[in-house]
Short mmCIF file of N, CA and C in Angstrom, two decimals:
data_model
loop_
_atom_site.label_atom_id
_atom_site.label_comp_id
_atom_site.label_asym_id
_atom_site.label_seq_id
_atom_site.Cartn_x
_atom_site.Cartn_y
_atom_site.Cartn_z
N UNK R 261 5.21 11.18 17.02
CA UNK R 261 4.61 11.13 15.93
C UNK R 261 3.93 9.76 15.43
N UNK R 262 2.37 9.94 15.22
CA UNK R 262 1.68 8.75 15.17
C UNK R 262 1.90 8.23 13.42
N UNK R 263 1.88 6.94 13.23
CA UNK R 263 1.64 6.79 11.66
C UNK R 263 0.56 6.61 11.19
N UNK R 264 -0.71 6.61 12.57
CA UNK R 264 -2.15 6.34 12.10
C UNK R 264 -2.70 7.70 11.08
N UNK R 265 -3.35 7.32 10.11
CA UNK R 265 -3.90 8.20 9.25
C UNK R 265 -5.33 8.22 9.67
N UNK R 266 -6.37 7.46 9.79
CA UNK R 266 -7.84 7.13 9.89
C UNK R 266 -7.87 5.85 10.87
N UNK R 267 -9.17 5.92 11.76
CA UNK R 267 -9.38 4.73 12.21
C UNK R 267 -10.87 4.77 12.19
N UNK R 268 -11.45 3.68 12.23
CA UNK R 268 -12.87 3.29 12.20
C UNK R 268 -13.38 2.28 13.46
N UNK R 269 -14.45 2.04 13.78
CA UNK R 269 -14.73 0.89 14.60
C UNK R 269 -14.08 -0.43 14.14
N UNK R 270 -13.82 -0.65 13.19
CA UNK R 270 -12.66 -2.20 12.69
C UNK R 270 -11.74 -2.05 11.93
N UNK R 271 -11.40 -1.01 11.47
CA UNK R 271 -9.92 -0.90 11.07
C UNK R 271 -9.06 0.26 11.30
N UNK R 272 -7.73 0.24 10.92
CA UNK R 272 -6.71 1.17 10.96
C UNK R 272 -6.11 1.48 9.96
N UNK R 273 -5.89 2.71 9.34
CA UNK R 273 -5.19 2.77 8.14
C UNK R 273 -3.89 3.72 8.74
N UNK R 274 -2.83 3.12 8.30
CA UNK R 274 -1.73 3.94 8.65
C UNK R 274 -0.50 3.91 7.88
N UNK R 275 0.69 4.65 7.84
CA UNK R 275 1.23 5.02 6.93
C UNK R 275 2.20 3.54 6.84
N UNK R 276 2.50 3.19 5.72
CA UNK R 276 3.45 2.27 5.52
C UNK R 276 4.54 2.34 5.85
N UNK R 277 5.65 1.18 6.46
CA UNK R 277 6.86 1.00 7.05
C UNK R 277 7.73 0.10 6.41
N UNK R 278 8.68 0.55 6.20
CA UNK R 278 9.98 -0.90 5.39
C UNK R 278 9.37 -2.10 6.26
N UNK R 279 9.21 -2.38 7.34
CA UNK R 279 8.90 -3.25 8.50
C UNK R 279 7.70 -4.06 7.65
N UNK R 280 6.92 -3.42 6.73
CA UNK R 280 5.64 -3.81 5.95
C UNK R 280 6.13 -5.01 5.04
N UNK R 281 7.28 -4.97 4.52
CA UNK R 281 7.80 -5.88 3.41
C UNK R 281 7.06 -7.33 3.24
N UNK R 282 7.33 -7.93 4.37
CA UNK R 282 7.01 -9.39 4.43
C UNK R 282 5.57 -9.52 3.93
N UNK R 283 4.87 -8.59 4.52
CA UNK R 283 3.28 -8.53 4.17
C UNK R 283 3.02 -8.16 2.78
N UNK R 284 3.34 -7.09 2.16
CA UNK R 284 3.47 -6.67 0.90
C UNK R 284 3.91 -7.44 -0.38
N UNK R 285 5.08 -8.16 -0.02
CA UNK R 285 5.88 -9.27 -0.69
C UNK R 285 4.61 -10.31 -0.74
N UNK R 286 4.25 -10.69 0.33
CA UNK R 286 2.95 -12.01 0.14
C UNK R 286 1.98 -11.60 -0.75
N UNK R 287 1.48 -10.40 -0.56
CA UNK R 287 0.29 -9.80 -1.47
C UNK R 287 0.75 -9.76 -2.97
N UNK R 288 1.77 -9.06 -3.27
CA UNK R 288 2.58 -9.11 -4.35
C UNK R 288 2.98 -10.33 -5.32
N UNK R 289 3.12 -11.43 -4.61
CA UNK R 289 3.49 -12.57 -5.29
C UNK R 289 2.29 -13.47 -5.33
N UNK R 290 0.78 -13.07 -5.06
CA UNK R 290 -0.09 -13.62 -5.05
C UNK R 290 -0.43 -13.32 -6.26
N UNK R 291 -0.85 -14.11 -7.74
CA UNK R 291 -1.11 -13.76 -9.03
C UNK R 291 -2.87 -13.50 -8.99
N UNK R 292 -3.69 -14.13 -7.91
CA UNK R 292 -5.19 -13.54 -7.60
C UNK R 292 -5.15 -11.99 -7.24
N UNK R 293 -4.42 -11.82 -6.13
CA UNK R 293 -4.52 -10.69 -5.42
C UNK R 293 -4.07 -9.62 -6.47
N UNK R 294 -3.00 -9.79 -7.33
CA UNK R 294 -2.20 -9.17 -8.52
C UNK R 294 -2.78 -9.01 -10.23
N UNK R 295 -4.29 -9.82 -9.98
CA UNK R 295 -4.87 -10.04 -11.15
C UNK R 295 -4.97 -8.85 -12.46
N UNK R 296 -5.05 -7.58 -11.63
CA UNK R 296 -5.42 -6.40 -12.29
C UNK R 296 -4.29 -5.43 -12.40
N UNK R 297 -2.90 -6.19 -12.03
CA UNK R 297 -1.66 -5.35 -12.03
C UNK R 297 -1.34 -6.05 -13.33
N UNK R 298 0.09 -5.43 -13.97
CA UNK R 298 0.61 -6.14 -15.14
C UNK R 298 0.89 -7.62 -14.82
N UNK R 299 1.84 -7.52 -13.36
CA UNK R 299 2.39 -8.72 -13.25
C UNK R 299 2.37 -8.86 -11.55
N UNK R 300 3.15 -10.05 -11.22
CA UNK R 300 3.31 -10.38 -9.71
C UNK R 300 4.54 -9.40 -9.58
N UNK R 301 5.06 -8.86 -8.14
CA UNK R 301 5.96 -8.17 -7.79
C UNK R 301 7.11 -9.39 -7.07
N UNK R 302 8.50 -9.09 -7.33
CA UNK R 302 9.35 -9.67 -6.73
C UNK R 302 9.56 -9.31 -5.49
N UNK R 303 10.60 -9.48 -4.23
CA UNK R 303 11.09 -9.00 -2.85
C UNK R 303 11.28 -7.56 -3.47
N UNK R 304 12.38 -7.35 -4.41
CA UNK R 304 12.99 -6.11 -4.83
C UNK R 304 11.97 -4.86 -5.23
N UNK R 305 11.00 -5.82 -5.86
CA UNK R 305 9.99 -4.89 -6.42
C UNK R 305 8.95 -4.25 -5.18
N UNK R 306 8.98 -5.03 -4.47
CA UNK R 306 8.11 -4.94 -3.01
C UNK R 306 9.01 -3.44 -2.56
N UNK R 307 10.26 -3.76 -2.23
CA UNK R 307 10.73 -2.86 -1.70
C UNK R 307 11.10 -1.56 -2.25
N UNK R 308 11.16 -1.55 -3.42
CA UNK R 308 10.66 -0.22 -4.40
C UNK R 308 9.68 0.26 -4.32
N UNK R 309 8.30 -0.58 -4.08
CA UNK R 309 7.06 0.14 -3.69
C UNK R 309 7.03 0.92 -2.24
N UNK R 310 7.76 -0.03 -1.52
CA UNK R 310 7.79 1.10 -0.34
C UNK R 310 8.37 2.25 -0.27
N UNK R 311 9.61 2.39 -1.07
CA UNK R 311 10.54 3.22 -1.40
C UNK R 311 9.35 4.56 -2.01
N UNK R 312 9.03 4.19 -2.95
CA UNK R 312 8.02 5.19 -3.81
C UNK R 312 6.97 5.46 -2.79
N UNK R 313 6.21 4.67 -1.75
CA UNK R 313 5.31 5.16 -1.27
C UNK R 313 5.80 6.44 -0.11
N UNK R 314 6.68 5.95 0.73
CA UNK R 314 7.49 7.22 1.38
C UNK R 314 7.79 8.25 0.52
N UNK R 315 8.31 8.35 -0.47
CA UNK R 315 8.52 9.25 -1.03
C UNK R 315 7.46 10.05 -1.54
N UNK R 316 6.37 9.42 -1.78
CA UNK R 316 5.03 10.21 -2.08
C UNK R 316 4.73 10.90 -0.80
N UNK R 317 4.55 10.26 0.51
CA UNK R 317 4.36 10.88 1.65
C UNK R 317 5.41 12.27 1.88
N UNK R 318 6.46 12.31 1.59
CA UNK R 318 7.31 13.41 1.52
C UNK R 318 6.76 14.59 0.47
N UNK R 319 6.92 14.07 -0.67
CA UNK R 319 6.34 14.90 -1.78
C UNK R 319 5.40 15.52 -2.12
N UNK R 320 4.30 14.72 -1.90
CA UNK R 320 2.67 14.88 -1.71
C UNK R 320 2.12 14.97 -0.77
N UNK R 321 2.33 14.60 0.41
CA UNK R 321 1.44 14.40 1.25
C UNK R 321 0.77 13.32 1.35
N UNK R 322 0.68 12.55 0.48
CA UNK R 322 -0.26 11.49 0.31
C UNK R 322 0.27 10.48 -0.01
N UNK R 323 -0.40 8.87 -0.04
CA UNK R 323 0.60 7.90 -0.39
C UNK R 323 -0.66 6.61 -0.12
N UNK R 324 -0.05 5.56 -0.13
CA UNK R 324 -0.61 4.15 0.21
C UNK R 324 -0.75 4.30 1.54
N UNK R 325 -1.56 3.48 2.34
CA UNK R 325 -1.63 3.29 3.49
C UNK R 325 -2.09 1.86 3.63
N UNK R 326 -1.46 1.30 4.79
CA UNK R 326 -1.77 -0.20 5.36
C UNK R 326 -3.06 -0.20 6.18
N UNK R 327 -4.15 -0.86 5.63
CA UNK R 327 -5.29 -1.06 6.37
C UNK R 327 -5.06 -2.40 7.14
N UNK R 328 -5.04 -2.19 8.49
CA UNK R 328 -5.02 -3.23 9.29
C UNK R 328 -6.26 -3.35 10.19
N UNK R 329 -6.64 -4.70 10.50
CA UNK R 329 -7.79 -4.87 11.46
C UNK R 329 -7.55 -4.35 13.14
N UNK R 330 -8.49 -3.71 13.41
CA UNK R 330 -8.42 -3.25 14.69
C UNK R 330 -8.53 -4.14 15.68
N UNK R 331 -8.93 -5.23 15.97
CA UNK R 331 -9.18 -6.06 17.00
C UNK R 331 -7.93 -6.85 16.98
N UNK R 332 -7.77 -7.53 15.72
CA UNK R 332 -6.44 -8.30 15.80
C UNK R 332 -5.27 -7.89 15.49
N UNK R 333 -5.06 -6.63 14.87
CA UNK R 333 -3.74 -6.23 14.23
C UNK R 333 -3.08 -6.58 12.89
N UNK R 334 -3.90 -7.61 12.37
CA UNK R 334 -3.70 -8.06 11.04
C UNK R 334 -3.78 -7.23 10.10
N UNK R 335 -2.49 -7.23 8.99
CA UNK R 335 -2.79 -6.54 7.92
C UNK R 335 -3.71 -6.80 6.67
N UNK R 336 -4.44 -6.13 6.25
CA UNK R 336 -5.64 -6.62 5.28
C UNK R 336 -5.06 -6.12 3.62
N UNK R 337 -4.45 -5.04 3.67
CA UNK R 337 -4.30 -4.56 2.00
C UNK R 337 -3.55 -3.18 2.73
N UNK R 338 -3.66 -2.37 1.12
CA UNK R 338 -3.39 -1.15 1.11
C UNK R 338 -4.46 -0.66 0.43
N UNK R 339 -4.40 1.14 0.73
CA UNK R 339 -5.34 1.76 0.24
C UNK R 339 -5.00 2.99 0.21
N UNK R 340 -5.59 4.04 -0.62
CA UNK R 340 -4.59 5.55 -0.34
C UNK R 340 -4.90 6.43 -1.82
N UNK R 341 -4.11 7.32 -1.88
CA UNK R 341 -4.11 8.29 -2.77
C UNK R 341 -2.62 8.35 -3.54
N UNK R 342 -2.30 7.88 -4.75
CA UNK R 342 -1.14 8.24 -5.27
C UNK R 342 -0.96 8.82 -6.55
N UNK R 343 -0.01 9.62 -6.90
CA UNK R 343 0.18 10.21 -7.95
C UNK R 343 0.74 9.36 -8.91
N UNK R 344 0.05 9.62 -10.15
CA UNK R 344 0.23 9.24 -11.32
C UNK R 344 0.30 9.93 -12.48
N UNK R 345 1.30 9.61 -13.17
CA UNK R 345 1.79 10.56 -14.38
C UNK R 345 1.04 10.02 -15.56
N UNK R 346 0.01 11.28 -16.06
CA UNK R 346 -0.75 10.96 -17.53
C UNK R 346 -0.68 11.69 -18.24
N UNK R 347 0.30 11.29 -19.16
CA UNK R 347 1.12 12.11 -20.33
C UNK R 347 1.61 13.61 -19.73
N UNK R 348 2.52 13.32 -18.77
CA UNK R 348 3.24 14.52 -18.41
C UNK R 348 2.67 15.37 -17.30
N UNK R 349 1.27 15.23 -16.99
CA UNK R 349 0.39 15.95 -15.88
C UNK R 349 0.23 14.69 -14.93
N UNK R 350 0.64 15.03 -13.63
CA UNK R 350 0.70 14.20 -12.45
C UNK R 350 -1.06 14.63 -11.72
N UNK R 351 -1.58 13.21 -11.83
CA UNK R 351 -2.92 13.35 -11.25
C UNK R 351 -2.89 12.35 -10.06
N UNK R 352 -3.80 12.66 -9.36
CA UNK R 352 -4.05 12.02 -7.97
C UNK R 352 -5.09 10.99 -8.38
N UNK R 353 -4.86 9.47 -7.22
CA UNK R 353 -5.62 8.55 -8.02
C UNK R 353 -5.63 7.98 -6.66
N UNK R 354 -7.27 7.32 -6.61
CA UNK R 354 -7.20 6.24 -5.45
C UNK R 354 -7.14 4.82 -6.01
N UNK R 355 -6.30 4.21 -5.20
CA UNK R 355 -6.02 2.88 -5.29
C UNK R 355 -6.17 2.06 -4.20
N UNK R 356 -6.02 0.88 -4.32
CA UNK R 356 -6.42 -0.11 -3.09
C UNK R 356 -6.02 -1.58 -3.66
N UNK R 357 -5.59 -2.57 -2.84
CA UNK R 357 -4.98 -3.97 -2.89
C UNK R 357 -5.56 -4.55 -1.54
N UNK R 358 -5.93 -5.63 -1.78
CA UNK R 358 -6.16 -6.52 -0.38
C UNK R 358 -5.58 -7.87 -0.46
N UNK R 359 -5.67 -8.00 0.57
CA UNK R 359 -5.00 -9.56 0.51
C UNK R 359 -6.09 -10.49 0.62
N UNK R 360 -6.11 -11.90 -0.04
CA UNK R 360 -7.04 -12.64 -0.35
C UNK R 360 -7.36 -13.18 0.65
N UNK R 361 -6.74 -13.28 1.97
CA UNK R 361 -7.01 -14.01 3.15
C UNK R 361 -7.89 -13.28 3.95
N UNK R 362 -8.21 -11.95 3.44
CA UNK R 362 -8.68 -11.39 4.32
C UNK R 362 -10.13 -11.67 4.50
#
């Protein structure tokens, strides 16, 4: 079974794995990258984020995917579809977050 969701000429979008923690921790601790979020995230919050995403794959069949540069394999960010509770109703939302070094 592959974790690849989508390939383009330059990018690979793949399912998130627990081994993505160092990359996600790097993004989540960057105040510039996180400027549209309420705050930066700790390592524990990044671990929770991965668990939430893996749960979304199982429950909804969607979630955030890691975007990698095809040529180098470098992680560039995350994007995808996530469930959001909007007053008791679950709506699907498109979300993304990119690393500032990209």
